[in-house]
Coordinates of C-alpha atoms in Angstrom, one line a residue:
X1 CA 11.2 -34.6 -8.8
X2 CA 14.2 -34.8 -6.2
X3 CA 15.7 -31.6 -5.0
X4 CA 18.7 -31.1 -6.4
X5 CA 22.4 -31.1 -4.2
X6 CA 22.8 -27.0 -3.7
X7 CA 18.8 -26.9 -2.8
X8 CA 19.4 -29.8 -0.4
X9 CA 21.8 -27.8 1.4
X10 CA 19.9 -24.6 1.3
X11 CA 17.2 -26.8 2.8
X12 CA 19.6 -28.1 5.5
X13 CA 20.7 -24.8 6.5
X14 CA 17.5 -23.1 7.0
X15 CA 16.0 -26.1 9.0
X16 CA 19.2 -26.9 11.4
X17 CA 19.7 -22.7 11.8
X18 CA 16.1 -21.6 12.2
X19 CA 15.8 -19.2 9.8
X20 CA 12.1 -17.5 8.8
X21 CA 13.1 -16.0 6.0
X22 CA 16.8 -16.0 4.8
X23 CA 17.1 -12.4 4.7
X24 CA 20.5 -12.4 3.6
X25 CA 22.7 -9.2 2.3
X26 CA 23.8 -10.5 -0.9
X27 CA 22.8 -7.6 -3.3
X28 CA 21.6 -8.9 -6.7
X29 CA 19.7 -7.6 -9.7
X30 CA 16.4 -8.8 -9.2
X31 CA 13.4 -8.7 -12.1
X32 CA 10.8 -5.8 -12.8
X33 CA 10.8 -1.9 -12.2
X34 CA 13.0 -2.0 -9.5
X35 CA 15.7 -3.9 -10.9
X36 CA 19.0 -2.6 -10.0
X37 CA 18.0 -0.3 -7.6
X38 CA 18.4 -0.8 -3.9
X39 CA 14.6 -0.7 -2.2
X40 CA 15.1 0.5 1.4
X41 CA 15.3 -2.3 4.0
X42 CA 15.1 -4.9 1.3
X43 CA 17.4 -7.3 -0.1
X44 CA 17.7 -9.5 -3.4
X45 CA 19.9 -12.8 -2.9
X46 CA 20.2 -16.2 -2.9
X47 CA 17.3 -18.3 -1.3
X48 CA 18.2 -19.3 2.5
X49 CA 14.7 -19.8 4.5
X50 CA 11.6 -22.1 4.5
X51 CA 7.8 -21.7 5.7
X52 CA 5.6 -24.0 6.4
X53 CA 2.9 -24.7 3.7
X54 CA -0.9 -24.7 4.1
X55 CA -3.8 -27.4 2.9
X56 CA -1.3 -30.4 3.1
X57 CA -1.5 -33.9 4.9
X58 CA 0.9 -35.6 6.2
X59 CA 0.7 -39.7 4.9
X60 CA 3.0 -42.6 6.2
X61 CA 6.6 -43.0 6.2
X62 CA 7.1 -39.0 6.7
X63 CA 5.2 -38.6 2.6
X64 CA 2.9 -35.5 2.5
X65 CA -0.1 -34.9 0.2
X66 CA -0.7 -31.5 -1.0
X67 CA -4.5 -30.4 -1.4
X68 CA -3.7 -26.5 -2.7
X69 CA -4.7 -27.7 -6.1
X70 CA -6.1 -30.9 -8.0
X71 CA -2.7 -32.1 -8.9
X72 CA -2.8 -33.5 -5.2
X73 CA 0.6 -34.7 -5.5
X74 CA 1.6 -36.9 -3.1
X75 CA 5.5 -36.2 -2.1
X76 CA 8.2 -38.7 -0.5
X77 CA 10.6 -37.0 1.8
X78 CA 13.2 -35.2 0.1
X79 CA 10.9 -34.6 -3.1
X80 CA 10.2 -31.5 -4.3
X81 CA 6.7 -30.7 -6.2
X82 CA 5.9 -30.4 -9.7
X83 CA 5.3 -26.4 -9.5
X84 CA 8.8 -26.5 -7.8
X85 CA 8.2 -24.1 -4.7
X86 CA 7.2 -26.9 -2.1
X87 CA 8.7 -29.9 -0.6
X88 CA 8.8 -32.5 1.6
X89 CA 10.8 -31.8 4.8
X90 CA 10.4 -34.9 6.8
X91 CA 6.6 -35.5 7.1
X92 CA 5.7 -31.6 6.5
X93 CA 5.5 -30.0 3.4
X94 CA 7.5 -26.4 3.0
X95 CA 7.8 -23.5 0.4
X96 CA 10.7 -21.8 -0.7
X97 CA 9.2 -18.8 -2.4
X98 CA 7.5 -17.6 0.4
X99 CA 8.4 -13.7 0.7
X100 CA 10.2 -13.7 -2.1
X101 CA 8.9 -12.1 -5.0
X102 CA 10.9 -12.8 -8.5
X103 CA 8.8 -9.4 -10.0
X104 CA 7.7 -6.1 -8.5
X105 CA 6.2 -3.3 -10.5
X106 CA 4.1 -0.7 -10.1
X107 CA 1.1 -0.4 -12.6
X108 CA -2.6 0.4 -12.8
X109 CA -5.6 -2.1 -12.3
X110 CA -6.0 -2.4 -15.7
X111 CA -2.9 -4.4 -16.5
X112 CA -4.6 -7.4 -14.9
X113 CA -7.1 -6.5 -16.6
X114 CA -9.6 -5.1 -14.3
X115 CA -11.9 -2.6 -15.9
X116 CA -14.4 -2.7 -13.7
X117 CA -12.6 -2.7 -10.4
X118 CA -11.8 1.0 -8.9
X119 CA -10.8 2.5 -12.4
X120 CA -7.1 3.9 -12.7
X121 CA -5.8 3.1 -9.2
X122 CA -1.8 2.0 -8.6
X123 CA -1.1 -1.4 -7.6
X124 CA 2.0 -3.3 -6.4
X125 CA 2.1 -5.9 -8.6
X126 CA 4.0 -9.2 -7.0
X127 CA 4.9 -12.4 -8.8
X128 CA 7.6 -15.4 -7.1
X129 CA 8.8 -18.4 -9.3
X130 CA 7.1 -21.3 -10.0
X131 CA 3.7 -22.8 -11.4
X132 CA 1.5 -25.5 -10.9
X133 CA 0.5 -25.3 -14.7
X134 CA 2.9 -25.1 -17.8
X135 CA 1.0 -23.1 -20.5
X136 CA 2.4 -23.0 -23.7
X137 CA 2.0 -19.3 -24.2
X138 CA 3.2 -18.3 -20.7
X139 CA 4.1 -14.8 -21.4
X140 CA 6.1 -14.8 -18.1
X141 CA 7.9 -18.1 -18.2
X142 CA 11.2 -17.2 -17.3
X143 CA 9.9 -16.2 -14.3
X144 CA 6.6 -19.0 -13.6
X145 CA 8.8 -22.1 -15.3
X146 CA 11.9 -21.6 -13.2
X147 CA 12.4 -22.4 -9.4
X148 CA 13.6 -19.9 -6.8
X149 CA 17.0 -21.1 -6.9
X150 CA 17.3 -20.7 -10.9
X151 CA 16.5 -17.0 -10.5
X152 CA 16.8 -13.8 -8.6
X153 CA 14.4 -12.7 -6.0
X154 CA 13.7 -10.0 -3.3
X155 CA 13.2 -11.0 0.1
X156 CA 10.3 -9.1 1.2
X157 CA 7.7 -10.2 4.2
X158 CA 4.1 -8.8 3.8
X159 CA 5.0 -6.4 6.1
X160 CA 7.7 -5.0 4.2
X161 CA 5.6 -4.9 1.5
X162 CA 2.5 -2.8 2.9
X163 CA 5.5 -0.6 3.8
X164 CA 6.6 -0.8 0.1
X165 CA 2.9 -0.2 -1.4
X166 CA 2.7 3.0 0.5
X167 CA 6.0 4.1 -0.1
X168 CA 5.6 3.8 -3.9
X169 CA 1.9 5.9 -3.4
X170 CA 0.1 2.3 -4.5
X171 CA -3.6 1.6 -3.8
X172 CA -2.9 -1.7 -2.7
X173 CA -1.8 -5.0 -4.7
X174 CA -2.0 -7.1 -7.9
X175 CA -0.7 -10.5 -7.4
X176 CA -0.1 -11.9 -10.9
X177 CA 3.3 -12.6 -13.6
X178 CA 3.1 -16.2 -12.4
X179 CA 0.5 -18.0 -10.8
X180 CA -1.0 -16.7 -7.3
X181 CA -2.1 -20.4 -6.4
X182 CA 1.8 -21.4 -5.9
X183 CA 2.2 -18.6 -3.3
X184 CA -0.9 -18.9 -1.9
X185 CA 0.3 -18.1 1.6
X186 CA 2.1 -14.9 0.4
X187 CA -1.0 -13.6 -1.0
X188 CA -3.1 -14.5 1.7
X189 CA -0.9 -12.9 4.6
X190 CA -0.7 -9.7 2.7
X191 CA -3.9 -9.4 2.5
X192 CA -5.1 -9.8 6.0
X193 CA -2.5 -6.5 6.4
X194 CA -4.0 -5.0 3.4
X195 CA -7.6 -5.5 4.7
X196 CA -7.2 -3.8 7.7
X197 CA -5.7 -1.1 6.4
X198 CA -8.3 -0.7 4.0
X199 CA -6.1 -1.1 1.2
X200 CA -7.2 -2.9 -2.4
X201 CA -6.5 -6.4 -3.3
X202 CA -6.9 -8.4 -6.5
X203 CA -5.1 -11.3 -8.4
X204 CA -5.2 -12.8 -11.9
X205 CA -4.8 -16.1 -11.7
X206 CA -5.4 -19.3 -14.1
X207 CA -8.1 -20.7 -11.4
X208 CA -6.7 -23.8 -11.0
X209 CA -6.7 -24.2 -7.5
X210 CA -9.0 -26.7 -5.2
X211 CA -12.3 -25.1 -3.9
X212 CA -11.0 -24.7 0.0
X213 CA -8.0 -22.3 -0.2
X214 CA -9.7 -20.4 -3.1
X215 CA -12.5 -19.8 0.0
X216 CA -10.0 -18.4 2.0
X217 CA -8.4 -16.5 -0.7
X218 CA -11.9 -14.9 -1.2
X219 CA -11.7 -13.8 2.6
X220 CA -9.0 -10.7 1.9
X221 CA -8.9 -10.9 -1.6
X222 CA -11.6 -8.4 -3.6
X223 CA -11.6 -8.8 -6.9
X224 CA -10.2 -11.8 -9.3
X225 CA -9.8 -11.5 -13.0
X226 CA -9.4 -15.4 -14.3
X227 CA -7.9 -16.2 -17.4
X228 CA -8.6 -18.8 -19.9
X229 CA -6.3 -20.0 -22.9
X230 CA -8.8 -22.6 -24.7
X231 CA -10.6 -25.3 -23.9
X232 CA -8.1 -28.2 -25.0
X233 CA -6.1 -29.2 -21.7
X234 CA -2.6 -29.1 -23.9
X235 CA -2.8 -25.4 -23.9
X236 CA -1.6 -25.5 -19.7
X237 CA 0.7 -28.6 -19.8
X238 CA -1.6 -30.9 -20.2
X239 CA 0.5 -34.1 -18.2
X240 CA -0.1 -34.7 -14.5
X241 CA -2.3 -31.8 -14.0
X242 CA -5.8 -33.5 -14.2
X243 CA -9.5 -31.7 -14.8
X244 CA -7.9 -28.6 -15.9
X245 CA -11.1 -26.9 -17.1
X246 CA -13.6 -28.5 -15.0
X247 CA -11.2 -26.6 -12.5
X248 CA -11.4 -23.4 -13.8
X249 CA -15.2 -23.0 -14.1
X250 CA -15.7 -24.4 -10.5
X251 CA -13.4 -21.6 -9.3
X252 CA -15.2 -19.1 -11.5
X253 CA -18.2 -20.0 -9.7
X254 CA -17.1 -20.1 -6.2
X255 CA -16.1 -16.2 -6.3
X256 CA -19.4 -15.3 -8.3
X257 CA -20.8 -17.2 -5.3
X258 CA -18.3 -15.8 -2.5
X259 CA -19.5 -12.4 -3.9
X260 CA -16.1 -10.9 -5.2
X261 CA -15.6 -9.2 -8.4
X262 CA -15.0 -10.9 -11.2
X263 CA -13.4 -10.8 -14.4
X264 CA -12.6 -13.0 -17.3
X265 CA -9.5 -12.6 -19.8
X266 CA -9.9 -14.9 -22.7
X267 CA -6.2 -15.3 -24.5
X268 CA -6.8 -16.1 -28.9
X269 CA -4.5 -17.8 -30.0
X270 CA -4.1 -18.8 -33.8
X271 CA -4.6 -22.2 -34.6
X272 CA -5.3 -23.1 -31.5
X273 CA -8.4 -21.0 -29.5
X274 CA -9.0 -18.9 -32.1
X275 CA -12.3 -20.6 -33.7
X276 CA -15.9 -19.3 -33.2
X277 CA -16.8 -22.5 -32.1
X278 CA -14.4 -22.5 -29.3
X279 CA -15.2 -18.4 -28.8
X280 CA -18.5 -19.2 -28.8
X281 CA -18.4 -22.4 -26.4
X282 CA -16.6 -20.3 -23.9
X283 CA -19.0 -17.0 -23.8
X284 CA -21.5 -19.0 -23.7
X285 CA -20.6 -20.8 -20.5
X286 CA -19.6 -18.0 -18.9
X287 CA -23.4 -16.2 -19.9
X288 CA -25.1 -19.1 -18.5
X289 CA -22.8 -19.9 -15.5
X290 CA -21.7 -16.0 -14.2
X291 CA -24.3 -14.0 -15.9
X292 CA -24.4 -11.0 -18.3
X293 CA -22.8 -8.5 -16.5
X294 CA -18.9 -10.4 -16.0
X295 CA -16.8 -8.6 -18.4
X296 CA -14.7 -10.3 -21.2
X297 CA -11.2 -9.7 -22.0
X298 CA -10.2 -10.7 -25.2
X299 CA -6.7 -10.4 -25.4
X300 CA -4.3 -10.6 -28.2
X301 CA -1.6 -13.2 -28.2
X302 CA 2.1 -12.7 -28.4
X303 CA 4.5 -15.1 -29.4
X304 CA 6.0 -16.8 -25.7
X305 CA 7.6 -19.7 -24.8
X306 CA 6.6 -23.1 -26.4
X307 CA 4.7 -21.2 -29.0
X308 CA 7.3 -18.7 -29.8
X309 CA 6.7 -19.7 -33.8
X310 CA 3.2 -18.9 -33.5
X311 CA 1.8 -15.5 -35.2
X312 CA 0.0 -12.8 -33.1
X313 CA -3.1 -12.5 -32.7
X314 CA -4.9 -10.4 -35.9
X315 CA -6.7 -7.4 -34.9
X316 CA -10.1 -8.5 -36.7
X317 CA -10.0 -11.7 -34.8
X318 CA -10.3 -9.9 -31.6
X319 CA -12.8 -8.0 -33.0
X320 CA -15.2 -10.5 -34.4
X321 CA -14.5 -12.1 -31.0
X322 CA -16.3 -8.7 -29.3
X323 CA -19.1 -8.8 -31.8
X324 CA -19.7 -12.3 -30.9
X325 CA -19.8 -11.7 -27.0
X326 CA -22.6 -8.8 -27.8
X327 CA -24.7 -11.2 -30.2
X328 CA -24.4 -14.2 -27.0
X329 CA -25.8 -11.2 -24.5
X330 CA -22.6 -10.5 -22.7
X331 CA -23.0 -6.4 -21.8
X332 CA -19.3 -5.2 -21.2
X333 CA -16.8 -7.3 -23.2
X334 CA -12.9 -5.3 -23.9
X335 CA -9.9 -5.8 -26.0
X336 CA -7.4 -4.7 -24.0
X337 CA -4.2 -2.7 -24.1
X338 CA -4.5 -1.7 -28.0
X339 CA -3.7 2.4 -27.0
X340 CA -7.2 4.5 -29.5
X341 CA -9.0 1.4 -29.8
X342 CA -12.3 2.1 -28.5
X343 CA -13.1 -1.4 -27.5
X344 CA -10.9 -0.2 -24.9
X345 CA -13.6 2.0 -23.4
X346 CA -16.9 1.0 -21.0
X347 CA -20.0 2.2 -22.7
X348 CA -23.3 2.2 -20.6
X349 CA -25.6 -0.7 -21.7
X350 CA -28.7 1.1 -20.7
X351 CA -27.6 4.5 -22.8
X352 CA -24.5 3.4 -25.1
X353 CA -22.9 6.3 -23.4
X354 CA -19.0 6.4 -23.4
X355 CA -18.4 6.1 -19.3
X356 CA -15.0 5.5 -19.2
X357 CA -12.4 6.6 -21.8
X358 CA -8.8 4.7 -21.5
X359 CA -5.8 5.1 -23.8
X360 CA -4.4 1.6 -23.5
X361 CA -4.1 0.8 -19.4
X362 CA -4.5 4.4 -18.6
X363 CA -7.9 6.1 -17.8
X364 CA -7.9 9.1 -19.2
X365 CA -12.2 10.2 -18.6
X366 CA -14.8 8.3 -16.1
X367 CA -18.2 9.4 -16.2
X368 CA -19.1 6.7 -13.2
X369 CA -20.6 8.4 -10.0
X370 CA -21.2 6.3 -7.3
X371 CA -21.9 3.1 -9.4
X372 CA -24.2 4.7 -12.2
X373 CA -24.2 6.1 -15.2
X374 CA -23.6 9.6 -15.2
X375 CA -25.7 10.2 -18.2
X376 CA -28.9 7.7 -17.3
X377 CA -28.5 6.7 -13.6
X378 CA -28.0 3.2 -15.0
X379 CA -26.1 0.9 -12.0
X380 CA -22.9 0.2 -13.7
X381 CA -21.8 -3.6 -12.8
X382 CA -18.6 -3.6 -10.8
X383 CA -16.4 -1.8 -7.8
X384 CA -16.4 1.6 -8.2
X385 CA -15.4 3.2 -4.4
X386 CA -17.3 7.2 -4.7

């Protein structure tokens, strides 16, 4: 699509004046827990910078190719792409949401959800505009459907946020609310800083996103939780975004095979994923692809976006959806964020033991030392620090 007249200009400007990252003074309200309130040597405004994208080519006549997902869309200059962060400046692609976070908040792994990745820790969680997918249930679309000059951002380099992270007592990051593949470079750059300073990393992300920078990702990122909405290609936009599934799975296996944690989050949504065919199609792929041992999230659906009209998710559907996942041989499978229900908990497949107690995202008992079982000495899949 063509950039538009004001992000012409805003493009114009940064180029001809050099700018990094527009850090500008304009005060605005921005989006998550820190909306309204003035972080220290951070500011919200208007977008005013550009950085230069990776995993592009550059193609005749000053076009550019971008190879960060299979979409591979191939961009005249002046054109903007279809996830609506990058464009063509003359023969080299650049981002606009680069250090500029649309959502900050601070919450525990287990929003992502991670249940089996250092229980009960704090994360920054980060999230800019833009997508590279459209999904009809996108429970953050007013964020992930919008561009960065349609909303209101923070400008915030990695730096900064380490700075932030510690300052707010976090553990390290979450990079999730839209999709991490559209701000790839973000993510990546934090956590090189994070890494060294032995701080956690982890991103939920829809796994579409071509094998190369997911490699790199898997470098300084530790743990993924990947999340799937069906197996119909409609459910995330369908249109020009081609092999959407095949995607996914391949991406699946490339951090089983990198060796980072991994989790899945399977989204029900009625009428549309909710089947036991399609359950069962999907659990068993993921038994016979990842193994036994990845734990499932089956999580409820709330009505969002283009399927605002649809009901939520019953109860029992998530349910039977558990008891199917322990008939298929999957060990640890969850329904998240439902505050006394105890498929909420981690029981010890060996023993059946309860091992770790949570009360919606919070963990409220772990009986987990040093990767086993308290009760059996049973090694407990996952990342469990001492």
């Amino acid at each position: 699509m063509s950039i538009t007249r004001k992000e012409f200009i805003n493009y114009a400007f940064a180029a001809g004046a050099g700018c990094f990252l527009g850090l500008g003074t304009t005060m605005l309200n921005g989006s998550g827990v820190f909306a309204g309130n003035k972080i220290r040597g951070i500011t919200r405004g208007s977008p005013g910078g550009f950085y230069e994208a990776s995993f592009y080519r550059t193609l005749e006549n000053d076009s550019v190719e971008c190879l960060l997902c299979p979409i591979n869309e191939k961009l005249p200059y002046g054109i903007k792409s279809v996830c609506g962060v990058r464009f063509n400046g003359k023969g080299k692609m650049f981002l606009t949401n680069y250090a500029r976070p649309a959502k900050i908040e601070v919450e525990s792994v287990e929003q992502n959800p991670l249940y089996h990745y250092y229980p009960g820790i704090k994360t920054l969680a980060m999230g800019t505009a833009g997508c590279n997918l459209s999904c009809l249930s996108c429970q953050n679309w007013e964020i992930s459907q919008k561009s960065v000059h349609q909303i209101k951002s923070y400008n915030i380099t990695p730096m900064q946020a380490i700075r932030l992270s510690r300052e707010k007592k976090c553990d390290g990051f979450s990079f999730r609310f839209s999709e991490p593949a559209i701000f790839f470079e973000y993510c990546r750059d934090i956590g090189k800083l994070a890494n060294k300073r032995r701080m956690k990393t982890c991103i939920a992300t829809s796994g579409y996103i071509n094998p190369d920078p997911l490699k790199v990702w898997t470098k300084y990122i530790e743990a993924f939780t990947v999340s799937l909405k069906g197996l119909d290609p409609e459910l995330y936009g369908g249109g020009k975004r081609p092999k959407v599934i095949e995607t996914i799975g391949n991406s699946m296996r490339i951090i089983k095979q990198q060796e980072r944690w991994l989790e899945v989050a399977i989204l029900i949504i009625p009428g549309k994923s909710d089947s036991e065919e399609v359950i069962s199609t999907q659990l068993k792929w993921i038994r016979n692809n990842l193994g036994e041992f990845i734990p499932i999230h089956f999580l409820k659906f709330i009505p969002a976006f283009k399927l605002d009209k649809t009901p939520e998710t019953p109860i029992a559907v998530l349910e039977n959806a558990q008891k199917m996942a322990k008939k298929i041989g999957i060990k640890y499978s969850y329904i998240p964020g439902i505050p006394g229900h105890k498929a909420g908990n981690t029981y010890c497949h060996q023993c059946s033991k309860l091992i770790i107690e949570r009360s919606g995202s919070k963990v409220t008992q772990n009986h987990i030392k040093r990767g086993k079982c308290e009760y059996c000495s049973t090694n407990i899949p996952g990342v469990w620090g001492s």
